[in-house]
Amino acid sequence: MRVGRAVSDAQEAELDLARQLRRVGERHAAEPDLYHLGHTLARRCGEHVERLAPFARRYGVRAREGRTESPHLLEALRRRSGELVGHSELAGLLLLRDLRDLSLTAHEAEIAWVILAQVAQAVRDPELLQVATECQEDARTRGKWLRTRIKQAAPQVLVAG
Amino acid sequence: MVDRVADIWGARTPHGVDEPWPVRVDQYLAEGVPEHEVRWVPSACVLCSNGCGMDIAVHSGRIVGVRGRAGDRVNHGRLGPKGLFGWQANNAPDRLTEPLVRQGGTLQPATWDEAMGLVVERSRQVLTERGPLAMGFYNSGQLFLEDYYTLSVVVRAGIGTPHLDGNTRLCTATADFALKESFGTDGDPGSLRDFDLCDTLFVVGHNIAETQTVLWARILDRLRGPDRPRLVVVDPRRTAVAREADVHLPIRNGTNLALLNGIQHELIAHDRVDREFVAAHTVGYERLARTVADYPPERVAKICGVPADDIRAAAEILGAADRLVSTCLQGVYQSHQATASACQINNINLLRGMIGEPGRTVFQMNGQPTAQNTRETGADGDLTALRNWQNPDHVAELARIWNVHPLQIPTWAPPTHVMQIFRHAEEGSVRFLWIVGTNPAVSLPDLRRIRSILAQERLFVVVSDAFLTETALLADVVLPAAMWGEKTGTFTNHDRTVHLSEKAVDPPGQARADMDIFLDYARRMELTDKDGAPLPKWRTPEECFEEFKRVTVGRPCDYSGLSYEKLRGSGGIQWPCDENTPDGTERLYADHRFNTDTDYCEDYGHDLLTGAAYERQDHAALHPEGRAILKAAHYLPAHEPPSEEYPFLYTTGRTVYHWHTRTKTRRAPQLDAAAPDMWVELAPADAERLGVREGDVVRVESARGRIEARARVTGVREGVVFAPFHYGYWDTPDGVSGDGWHRAANELTITDWDPVSKQPLVKVAAVRVEKIADAGGVPSPAPTTAASRPVGEDLPPTEGGAGVRETVEGASAPVEAVRETVEEGS
């Protein structure tokens, strides 16, 4: 049985996404929704990871910590440069690229939850199933948010930019 | 004669729940005007969302006064201080009377042909080089329906850009979205008469006493009557409303959602839920119950900073109500988690099964007089006549009526909100921005940023306004607009009451009605429908209204049974009004069937945390089918909490005597004198700690800027600093450029918005405060009335609104006999 593997994969995928959400938020600090929501969602990823801790123990893999805050100085620096880049006409292209990458990482995380929910059913672990199902719903919402944001940004960047 | 600056709400006419609200006609005429020579022109007031029926007094071709319309359903004759005195702005000597064009760095007079020629030339250039997505339009909540609808057709069908928004985004976008999320479409379900009929009032972040003075007079008449309704108030300030409360919850700003979840927790825990109603007429109860289970009073007390027992007491009153009216405004809409919180207020009435019946409703209140029309016509982020931009059938129907190709109407993404339009201008993809009757250089958050965007060389800015505002001074072309009273049109208030406002006088100089300006633009741009006919095709306001009626048929805001003829001289008629409801409709959802059918709804809903737009299949999967949707969300801390560096919570707001950025009220002498300059409010304990006394000059600083003003020590919550958002720069002694930008409240606010309604957040930011000078015997310019009333200081009272006549219909005693002083309720 490799149930632990599915738990680790979900942990890793959420941590990856959290880091990327913060990085993109800071890099595009001139887009306030990305900055604030990026950080809110990154915290949320951390909560998902923490929810998996008991299952990591249960299935014999390392429980990861949910905290993924950037070092303060680095964050401030990225944010400042994000504000500066925000005034350039290239900001849009960079934004669209980052959103696209972000949505791929988010998709990976969503699939990790799908897999975990399947595994939880197969091993008849209702507690894990509940966590996986709830986190999967969060992951779906995240994906919708990114899709909404990309739909809005793409024409502006590629047609008027 | 009465001083209505000193006595804001006028004489009391108390009544019980079984009696109608008595008529009291308020009238103010300029001194020396012979009353018998006055011609009265029917209209309604445009200085708040109540939209009181009002006659305009005309003498020798000028507006000389106003009086309330006795037979009007909204106000039964009453007017508030802004309505009584605000009309004087129409006669101000500094009205814009000719177009201005920027030449060599300054604005120079020009002809309409020159100015419009330039606007059209630049539009064409931008359209050719970059297409419609480089064009932006930002309008107001104070035009008429006909102005908005014309603009909506010009921009959406003609130019074809999604970048059209109204300043209603700052004011009632959240009301609009909360109504759509819970009930399927926009439109407040209730009637103002529900305030006469309720037994319990729940008022959240809504300083009715100052924002809608006539509505507050209406409520006071119940509070002083024989069967006083119980009152629960949520507000970090000790407003005149809070002083009347049975329970006042002065919560930390930014924590509305936690409190409202806590109240629902109590309603459910004590079985104050109308189970039958919830089962039959709502969806989402399980999820809501699961969410609010995490909010017991003790936890909420810690988050919100109010005693757990007070939360229980509030919930007990709401739980015991039989006829509950709930209402909210900017304290919810402009604060953290705005839409999520506003939806919980809907939930409370739904859990209690109190909606659609006399005395039972929820008001997602409006702020501006004609905000409802910006939303209905689609001149903001909505699609015309409460249509759903994600529903191809709705778009096709609109395209058919407008006779354009459906793809011409930009609906690939939600219509762009103003903060995003400004963001596009900042990064350079919007190159043309037309600002109509609003003043973002004072009213948007983070003003240094806004000024830098508007001042960019690469952005062409057109401003149409009645005055040379701070924003107009940054424009490339300024177009002089007619004001209320100088044009004919209709508008709709927060209980869906439609009024016709007739032209009373000519606009000054070459000023023109906004509708005429847009039509002129459309003709010069040669905008046409798909058969080459002019777009829009109307010429007069009445023709425009008739066309708008056509586009509303079958939609919730059905105007098809209305006409200018029918509205003329009426006491106001509420939509929907069609052939089956020729007298209008007092309450929506009287049958408890909501507008949530997937094919009919205006919006498929959003995730309240991220703002992710749900799509058709998500909505359909909920199976709402006419049931209301109970939306749930968890509280999250605000994005900018107080810190060591910035230890205070900052909030902005209003005073009763001013409207927005004072372009009108600064020009009404009585209103100006009542609140002549900027101030900030501190709580007594904070003032003591900082060594600040009444009138001392303080500096308030955030990460974005600083302001300096005289302090007033008031009943605001400890740790909170309040600043009125009305004051800008055009009337400062050193003029607009002055010695820096240290007066406007929005110098300090944060660039951030609600993820769902996209309403900017101007009620939560972190600041520090220091004293920089002694009062020197000069008090703060803050009014002594209402919420800015001083604590522990004896100051000369605010007055100076003499000469108002109040006539109570059928009063046996003179009005003075029932008059109360401003100390009432204290």
PDB file of N, CA, C and O in Angstrom, chain B residues 1 45 71 201 254 281 296 327 389 395 466 526 558 626 666 688 707 723 736 757 777 782 798:
ATOM      1  N   MET B   1     -40.807  79.401  12.056  1.00  0.00           N
ATOM      2  CA  MET B   1     -39.655  79.015  11.241  1.00  0.00           C
ATOM      3  C   MET B   1     -38.640  78.261  12.101  1.00  0.00           C
ATOM      4  O   MET B   1     -38.476  78.533  13.276  1.00  0.00           O
ATOM      5  N   CYS B  45     -35.612  64.705  -4.650  1.00  0.00           N
ATOM      6  CA  CYS B  45     -34.307  65.149  -4.149  1.00  0.00           C
ATOM      7  C   CYS B  45     -33.203  64.193  -4.598  1.00  0.00           C
ATOM      8  O   CYS B  45     -33.365  62.980  -4.557  1.00  0.00           O
ATOM      9  N   GLY B  71     -47.887  64.421  -0.836  1.00  0.00           N
ATOM     10  CA  GLY B  71     -48.496  63.171  -1.256  1.00  0.00           C
ATOM     11  C   GLY B  71     -47.493  62.121  -1.698  1.00  0.00           C
ATOM     12  O   GLY B  71     -47.862  61.108  -2.278  1.00  0.00           O
ATOM     13  N   LEU B 201     -35.791  46.486  14.651  1.00  0.00           N
ATOM     14  CA  LEU B 201     -34.910  47.021  13.615  1.00  0.00           C
ATOM     15  C   LEU B 201     -33.489  46.560  13.876  1.00  0.00           C
ATOM     16  O   LEU B 201     -32.992  46.686  15.001  1.00  0.00           O
ATOM     17  N   GLY B 254     -14.003  45.979  10.420  1.00  0.00           N
ATOM     18  CA  GLY B 254     -13.400  44.854   9.688  1.00  0.00           C
ATOM     19  C   GLY B 254     -13.833  43.493  10.208  1.00  0.00           C
ATOM     20  O   GLY B 254     -13.389  42.472   9.711  1.00  0.00           O
ATOM     21  N   HIS B 281     -38.252  27.449   1.195  1.00  0.00           N
ATOM     22  CA  HIS B 281     -37.907  28.618   0.379  1.00  0.00           C
ATOM     23  C   HIS B 281     -36.428  28.973   0.315  1.00  0.00           C
ATOM     24  O   HIS B 281     -36.075  30.051  -0.151  1.00  0.00           O
ATOM     25  N   PRO B 296     -19.298  30.666  18.294  1.00  0.00           N
ATOM     26  CA  PRO B 296     -19.995  30.900  19.551  1.00  0.00           C
ATOM     27  C   PRO B 296     -19.675  32.308  20.067  1.00  0.00           C
ATOM     28  O   PRO B 296     -18.624  32.861  19.730  1.00  0.00           O
ATOM     29  N   THR B 327     -31.270  46.450   8.002  1.00  0.00           N
ATOM     30  CA  THR B 327     -30.737  47.363   6.994  1.00  0.00           C
ATOM     31  C   THR B 327     -29.241  47.533   7.212  1.00  0.00           C
ATOM     32  O   THR B 327     -28.755  47.460   8.337  1.00  0.00           O
ATOM     33  N   TRP B 389     -24.690  38.572 -17.634  1.00  0.00           N
ATOM     34  CA  TRP B 389     -23.682  38.633 -18.705  1.00  0.00           C
ATOM     35  C   TRP B 389     -23.195  37.242 -19.086  1.00  0.00           C
ATOM     36  O   TRP B 389     -22.665  37.030 -20.169  1.00  0.00           O
ATOM     37  N   VAL B 395     -27.904  37.911 -23.416  1.00  0.00           N
ATOM     38  CA  VAL B 395     -27.109  38.803 -24.260  1.00  0.00           C
ATOM     39  C   VAL B 395     -27.738  38.902 -25.649  1.00  0.00           C
ATOM     40  O   VAL B 395     -27.835  39.990 -26.231  1.00  0.00           O
ATOM     41  N   ALA B 466     -20.431  69.693 -13.495  1.00  0.00           N
ATOM     42  CA  ALA B 466     -21.007  71.031 -13.348  1.00  0.00           C
ATOM     43  C   ALA B 466     -19.981  72.002 -12.777  1.00  0.00           C
ATOM     44  O   ALA B 466     -20.153  73.215 -12.854  1.00  0.00           O
ATOM     45  N   GLU B 526     -20.338  58.588 -35.261  1.00  0.00           N
ATOM     46  CA  GLU B 526     -21.093  57.844 -36.275  1.00  0.00           C
ATOM     47  C   GLU B 526     -21.378  56.419 -35.827  1.00  0.00           C
ATOM     48  O   GLU B 526     -21.203  55.453 -36.580  1.00  0.00           O
ATOM     49  N   ASP B 558     -39.290  45.736 -14.272  1.00  0.00           N
ATOM     50  CA  ASP B 558     -40.160  46.008 -15.416  1.00  0.00           C
ATOM     51  C   ASP B 558     -40.767  47.407 -15.301  1.00  0.00           C
ATOM     52  O   ASP B 558     -41.503  47.707 -14.362  1.00  0.00           O
ATOM     53  N   GLY B 626     -36.145  29.170  -7.648  1.00  0.00           N
ATOM     54  CA  GLY B 626     -37.080  30.065  -6.961  1.00  0.00           C
ATOM     55  C   GLY B 626     -36.879  30.125  -5.455  1.00  0.00           C
ATOM     56  O   GLY B 626     -37.601  30.842  -4.782  1.00  0.00           O
ATOM     57  N   ARG B 666     -20.708  72.235  -0.499  1.00  0.00           N
ATOM     58  CA  ARG B 666     -19.785  73.321  -0.147  1.00  0.00           C
ATOM     59  C   ARG B 666     -20.314  74.652  -0.665  1.00  0.00           C
ATOM     60  O   ARG B 666     -19.976  75.713  -0.188  1.00  0.00           O
ATOM     61  N   GLU B 688      -6.544  60.982  25.447  1.00  0.00           N
ATOM     62  CA  GLU B 688      -5.820  61.244  26.687  1.00  0.00           C
ATOM     63  C   GLU B 688      -4.394  60.691  26.596  1.00  0.00           C
ATOM     64  O   GLU B 688      -3.439  61.362  26.957  1.00  0.00           O
ATOM     65  N   ILE B 707      -2.450  62.981   6.726  1.00  0.00           N
ATOM     66  CA  ILE B 707      -3.348  64.138   6.760  1.00  0.00           C
ATOM     67  C   ILE B 707      -3.135  64.870   8.075  1.00  0.00           C
ATOM     68  O   ILE B 707      -2.660  64.294   9.063  1.00  0.00           O
ATOM     69  N   ALA B 723     -12.314  59.638  10.012  1.00  0.00           N
ATOM     70  CA  ALA B 723     -12.148  60.875   9.238  1.00  0.00           C
ATOM     71  C   ALA B 723     -13.248  60.971   8.184  1.00  0.00           C
ATOM     72  O   ALA B 723     -13.524  59.981   7.509  1.00  0.00           O
ATOM     73  N   VAL B 736      -5.460  74.228  -5.113  1.00  0.00           N
ATOM     74  CA  VAL B 736      -5.346  72.785  -5.232  1.00  0.00           C
ATOM     75  C   VAL B 736      -3.917  72.281  -5.054  1.00  0.00           C
ATOM     76  O   VAL B 736      -3.665  71.289  -4.404  1.00  0.00           O
ATOM     77  N   SER B 757     -17.921  41.981  -4.866  1.00  0.00           N
ATOM     78  CA  SER B 757     -18.546  43.204  -5.396  1.00  0.00           C
ATOM     79  C   SER B 757     -17.515  44.162  -5.969  1.00  0.00           C
ATOM     80  O   SER B 757     -17.872  45.119  -6.640  1.00  0.00           O
ATOM     81  N   GLY B 777      -7.174  77.663  21.324  1.00  0.00           N
ATOM     82  CA  GLY B 777      -8.514  78.192  21.596  1.00  0.00           C
ATOM     83  C   GLY B 777      -9.505  77.971  20.471  1.00  0.00           C
ATOM     84  O   GLY B 777     -10.664  78.374  20.564  1.00  0.00           O
ATOM     85  N   ALA B 782     -15.638  70.204  13.348  1.00  0.00           N
ATOM     86  CA  ALA B 782     -16.659  69.149  13.281  1.00  0.00           C
ATOM     87  C   ALA B 782     -17.983  69.635  13.858  1.00  0.00           C
ATOM     88  O   ALA B 782     -17.997  70.357  14.851  1.00  0.00           O
ATOM     89  N   THR B 798     -23.760  73.565  16.741  1.00  0.00           N
ATOM     90  CA  THR B 798     -23.843  73.814  15.300  1.00  0.00           C
ATOM     91  C   THR B 798     -25.249  74.275  14.953  1.00  0.00           C
ATOM     92  O   THR B 798     -26.234  73.632  15.327  1.00  0.00           O
TER      93      THR B 798
END
